[in-house]
mmCIF file of C-alpha atoms in Angstrom:
data_model
loop_
_atom_site.group_PDB
_atom_site.id
_atom_site.type_symbol
_atom_site.label_atom_id
_atom_site.label_comp_id
_atom_site.label_asym_id
_atom_site.label_seq_id
_atom_site.Cartn_x
_atom_site.Cartn_y
_atom_site.Cartn_z
ATOM 1 C CA UNK X 1 32.181 -1.366 5.053
ATOM 2 C CA UNK X 2 28.985 1.917 4.830
ATOM 3 C CA UNK X 3 25.922 1.222 3.340
ATOM 4 C CA UNK X 4 24.035 4.661 2.229
ATOM 5 C CA UNK X 5 20.791 3.984 3.225
ATOM 6 C CA UNK X 6 17.734 6.306 2.213
ATOM 7 C CA UNK X 7 14.127 6.765 3.820
ATOM 8 C CA UNK X 8 12.755 7.871 0.729
ATOM 9 C CA UNK X 9 11.279 3.349 0.301
ATOM 10 C CA UNK X 10 7.873 2.470 -0.972
ATOM 11 C CA UNK X 11 6.617 -0.438 2.216
ATOM 12 C CA UNK X 12 3.757 -2.583 -0.027
ATOM 13 C CA UNK X 13 2.061 -4.403 2.544
ATOM 14 C CA UNK X 14 0.060 -7.165 1.633
ATOM 15 C CA UNK X 15 -1.964 -9.406 3.445
ATOM 16 C CA UNK X 16 -5.063 -11.525 4.082
ATOM 17 C CA UNK X 17 -8.509 -10.071 5.669
ATOM 18 C CA UNK X 18 -6.895 -10.517 9.433
ATOM 19 C CA UNK X 19 -3.159 -10.489 9.118
ATOM 20 C CA UNK X 20 -2.636 -6.590 11.090
ATOM 21 C CA UNK X 21 -3.214 -4.564 7.734
ATOM 22 C CA UNK X 22 -5.244 -1.810 9.442
ATOM 23 C CA UNK X 23 -3.289 -2.680 13.035
ATOM 24 C CA UNK X 24 -0.017 -1.188 10.361
ATOM 25 C CA UNK X 25 -1.603 1.628 8.252
ATOM 26 C CA UNK X 26 -3.230 2.938 12.285
ATOM 27 C CA UNK X 27 0.200 3.042 13.712
ATOM 28 C CA UNK X 28 1.593 5.000 10.806
ATOM 29 C CA UNK X 29 -0.932 7.323 11.068
ATOM 30 C CA UNK X 30 -0.631 7.821 14.850
ATOM 31 C CA UNK X 31 3.127 6.396 16.112
ATOM 32 C CA UNK X 32 4.912 7.668 12.159
ATOM 33 C CA UNK X 33 3.761 9.594 11.133
ATOM 34 C CA UNK X 34 7.271 11.684 11.240
ATOM 35 C CA UNK X 35 8.876 9.558 9.052
ATOM 36 C CA UNK X 36 6.710 8.154 7.592
ATOM 37 C CA UNK X 37 2.697 8.359 5.275
ATOM 38 C CA UNK X 38 -0.058 6.392 4.305
ATOM 39 C CA UNK X 39 -0.507 6.284 0.480
ATOM 40 C CA UNK X 40 -4.159 6.697 -0.547
ATOM 41 C CA UNK X 41 -5.652 4.559 -3.301
ATOM 42 C CA UNK X 42 -8.952 6.026 -5.063
ATOM 43 C CA UNK X 43 -11.773 3.380 -5.253
ATOM 44 C CA UNK X 44 -15.162 2.894 -7.300
ATOM 45 C CA UNK X 45 -16.610 1.096 -4.635
ATOM 46 C CA UNK X 46 -19.181 2.759 -2.031
ATOM 47 C CA UNK X 47 -17.268 2.707 1.743
ATOM 48 C CA UNK X 48 -17.431 -0.634 3.767
ATOM 49 C CA UNK X 49 -18.236 0.414 7.783
ATOM 50 C CA UNK X 50 -14.237 -0.549 8.089
ATOM 51 C CA UNK X 51 -12.258 1.751 6.080
ATOM 52 C CA UNK X 52 -10.288 3.530 6.827
ATOM 53 C CA UNK X 53 -9.009 6.716 5.915
ATOM 54 C CA UNK X 54 -6.358 5.754 3.073
ATOM 55 C CA UNK X 55 -8.755 4.421 0.789
ATOM 56 C CA UNK X 56 -11.254 7.497 -1.479
ATOM 57 C CA UNK X 57 -14.120 5.323 -1.818
ATOM 58 C CA UNK X 58 -17.069 6.139 -5.126
ATOM 59 C CA UNK X 59 -15.232 7.566 -7.247
ATOM 60 C CA UNK X 60 -15.180 7.281 -11.381
ATOM 61 C CA UNK X 61 -12.681 6.219 -13.542
ATOM 62 C CA UNK X 62 -11.445 8.122 -17.221
ATOM 63 C CA UNK X 63 -8.646 7.212 -19.607
ATOM 64 C CA UNK X 64 -7.458 10.837 -19.317
ATOM 65 C CA UNK X 65 -6.870 11.240 -23.125
ATOM 66 C CA UNK X 66 -3.828 13.579 -23.216
ATOM 67 C CA UNK X 67 -1.606 10.027 -21.806
ATOM 68 C CA UNK X 68 -2.939 6.701 -23.146
ATOM 69 C CA UNK X 69 -1.311 5.368 -19.564
ATOM 70 C CA UNK X 70 -2.749 7.697 -17.101
ATOM 71 C CA UNK X 71 -6.605 7.581 -15.585
ATOM 72 C CA UNK X 72 -9.009 10.558 -14.020
ATOM 73 C CA UNK X 73 -10.462 9.203 -10.802
ATOM 74 C CA UNK X 74 -13.930 11.332 -10.412
ATOM 75 C CA UNK X 75 -15.293 12.208 -6.540
ATOM 76 C CA UNK X 76 -19.034 11.012 -6.576
ATOM 77 C CA UNK X 77 -19.673 13.213 -3.828
ATOM 78 C CA UNK X 78 -17.655 16.137 -4.276
ATOM 79 C CA UNK X 79 -15.807 17.877 -7.027
ATOM 80 C CA UNK X 80 -12.188 16.137 -7.024
ATOM 81 C CA UNK X 81 -10.171 14.588 -9.338
ATOM 82 C CA UNK X 82 -6.942 12.789 -9.668
ATOM 83 C CA UNK X 83 -4.347 12.139 -11.675
ATOM 84 C CA UNK X 84 -4.225 7.669 -11.133
ATOM 85 C CA UNK X 85 -1.028 6.184 -13.225
ATOM 86 C CA UNK X 86 -2.065 3.585 -11.367
ATOM 87 C CA UNK X 87 -5.462 1.285 -11.923
ATOM 88 C CA UNK X 88 -6.384 -1.995 -11.708
ATOM 89 C CA UNK X 89 -9.577 -3.936 -10.824
ATOM 90 C CA UNK X 90 -10.203 -5.760 -7.522
ATOM 91 C CA UNK X 91 -13.876 -7.778 -7.132
ATOM 92 C CA UNK X 92 -15.320 -6.315 -10.140
ATOM 93 C CA UNK X 93 -14.299 -3.057 -8.322
ATOM 94 C CA UNK X 94 -11.679 0.185 -10.142
ATOM 95 C CA UNK X 95 -8.917 1.015 -7.576
ATOM 96 C CA UNK X 96 -6.277 3.406 -8.595
ATOM 97 C CA UNK X 97 -2.914 5.236 -7.307
ATOM 98 C CA UNK X 98 -0.759 8.764 -7.933
ATOM 99 C CA UNK X 99 2.515 7.914 -7.989
ATOM 100 C CA UNK X 100 2.643 11.528 -8.313
ATOM 101 C CA UNK X 101 1.683 11.954 -5.206
ATOM 102 C CA UNK X 102 4.707 8.863 -3.950
ATOM 103 C CA UNK X 103 7.074 10.650 -5.895
ATOM 104 C CA UNK X 104 5.866 13.580 -3.562
ATOM 105 C CA UNK X 105 6.932 11.442 -0.412
ATOM 106 C CA UNK X 106 10.358 10.290 -1.550
ATOM 107 C CA UNK X 107 11.846 13.593 -2.313
ATOM 108 C CA UNK X 108 10.372 14.688 1.659
ATOM 109 C CA UNK X 109 12.114 11.133 2.446
ATOM 110 C CA UNK X 110 9.214 9.975 4.019
ATOM 111 C CA UNK X 111 8.683 5.742 3.930
ATOM 112 C CA UNK X 112 5.883 5.619 1.538
ATOM 113 C CA UNK X 113 3.616 2.609 2.667
ATOM 114 C CA UNK X 114 0.184 1.271 1.102
ATOM 115 C CA UNK X 115 -1.500 -1.770 1.396
ATOM 116 C CA UNK X 116 -1.536 -3.381 -2.701
ATOM 117 C CA UNK X 117 -2.326 -7.291 -2.139
ATOM 118 C CA UNK X 118 -2.842 -7.479 -6.047
ATOM 119 C CA UNK X 119 0.080 -8.772 -8.575
ATOM 120 C CA UNK X 120 -1.011 -6.110 -11.252
ATOM 121 C CA UNK X 121 -0.078 -3.224 -9.217
ATOM 122 C CA UNK X 122 2.539 -4.599 -7.025
ATOM 123 C CA UNK X 123 4.338 -5.740 -10.517
ATOM 124 C CA UNK X 124 3.564 -1.982 -11.677
ATOM 125 C CA UNK X 125 4.918 0.082 -8.651
ATOM 126 C CA UNK X 126 8.208 -2.009 -9.174
ATOM 127 C CA UNK X 127 8.887 -1.081 -12.049
ATOM 128 C CA UNK X 128 8.217 2.674 -11.115
ATOM 129 C CA UNK X 129 9.948 2.925 -8.778
ATOM 130 C CA UNK X 130 12.187 -0.198 -8.922
ATOM 131 C CA UNK X 131 14.249 -0.984 -6.070
ATOM 132 C CA UNK X 132 12.816 1.517 -3.587
ATOM 133 C CA UNK X 133 9.774 -1.272 -3.837
ATOM 134 C CA UNK X 134 9.839 -2.956 -0.516
ATOM 135 C CA UNK X 135 6.974 -6.212 -0.696
ATOM 136 C CA UNK X 136 5.657 -7.156 3.102
ATOM 137 C CA UNK X 137 4.156 -10.414 3.165
ATOM 138 C CA UNK X 138 1.971 -9.782 6.711
ATOM 139 C CA UNK X 139 0.604 -12.833 8.174
ATOM 140 C CA UNK X 140 -2.132 -13.455 11.065
ATOM 141 C CA UNK X 141 -3.049 -15.830 13.062
ATOM 142 C CA UNK X 142 -6.767 -17.009 11.570
ATOM 143 C CA UNK X 143 -5.464 -16.013 8.459
ATOM 144 C CA UNK X 144 -6.214 -19.421 5.988
ATOM 145 C CA UNK X 145 -3.572 -20.747 3.435
ATOM 146 C CA UNK X 146 -5.921 -20.538 0.129
ATOM 147 C CA UNK X 147 -6.821 -16.305 0.562
ATOM 148 C CA UNK X 148 -5.648 -15.292 -2.812
ATOM 149 C CA UNK X 149 -2.752 -13.297 -0.477
ATOM 150 C CA UNK X 150 -1.725 -16.152 1.105
ATOM 151 C CA UNK X 151 -1.457 -17.647 -2.812
ATOM 152 C CA UNK X 152 0.010 -14.520 -3.503
ATOM 153 C CA UNK X 153 2.910 -15.019 -1.478
ATOM 154 C CA UNK X 154 3.335 -18.793 -2.007
ATOM 155 C CA UNK X 155 3.409 -18.016 -5.804
ATOM 156 C CA UNK X 156 6.078 -15.030 -5.323
ATOM 157 C CA UNK X 157 8.189 -16.017 -2.363
ATOM 158 C CA UNK X 158 11.563 -14.291 -3.773
ATOM 159 C CA UNK X 159 9.824 -11.133 -4.452
ATOM 160 C CA UNK X 160 9.695 -10.784 -0.863
ATOM 161 C CA UNK X 161 11.337 -8.496 1.211
ATOM 162 C CA UNK X 162 9.902 -9.136 5.010
ATOM 163 C CA UNK X 163 6.996 -11.459 6.162
ATOM 164 C CA UNK X 164 5.490 -9.976 9.342
ATOM 165 C CA UNK X 165 3.447 -11.960 11.625
ATOM 166 C CA UNK X 166 0.183 -11.234 13.787
ATOM 167 C CA UNK X 167 -0.631 -13.284 16.361
ATOM 168 C CA UNK X 168 -3.504 -10.572 18.565
ATOM 169 C CA UNK X 169 -0.617 -8.440 20.156
ATOM 170 C CA UNK X 170 -0.761 -4.435 18.387
ATOM 171 C CA UNK X 171 2.310 -3.907 20.446
ATOM 172 C CA UNK X 172 4.173 -6.538 18.804
ATOM 173 C CA UNK X 173 3.131 -6.113 14.915
ATOM 174 C CA UNK X 174 3.680 -1.891 15.766
ATOM 175 C CA UNK X 175 7.036 -3.035 16.914
ATOM 176 C CA UNK X 176 8.703 -5.163 14.207
ATOM 177 C CA UNK X 177 6.901 -2.192 12.116
ATOM 178 C CA UNK X 178 9.038 0.773 13.352
ATOM 179 C CA UNK X 179 11.942 -2.015 13.576
ATOM 180 C CA UNK X 180 11.841 -2.752 10.234
ATOM 181 C CA UNK X 181 11.722 1.366 9.226
ATOM 182 C CA UNK X 182 15.111 1.583 11.606
ATOM 183 C CA UNK X 183 17.077 -0.754 9.402
ATOM 184 C CA UNK X 184 15.975 2.254 6.432
ATOM 185 C CA UNK X 185 16.616 4.250 8.364
#
């Protein structure tokens, strides 16, 4: 029996602060950008020193008057504006995702990778993209069992497709990620 595999998948990464999420983002940017792309998120919060280029900070979110489910993300630093059709809150800050960018990447047959640890946003992605969403939990050696991300993993264990383990060696985490990519090619 032959299965028809497609590189049109969205890998949603969930993990705590020290889980290795940032390492996954770096690996895709530096080593895997021929096969995958990082989906940027827009946020109302200011930039943190450890933020990567996948997080777009200092945006104002305004409800789009022409569409009840969309927002305009307006940059406070330049004149850029983006449509966001998934908007959620975390720590009193708004975050937005432009699903049009995801669809464009899928049409180019590139894996889409995004870090999201909020159930509302995950459910929105699953509602829009269905079985294309592959939910991945990354567990780091220093992760706390009372973290919101770990609790999400435990409570919704059946929704997760894969688990990656990050102990201390970046190379081991990269190897797990790229083996996962190969499994979906």
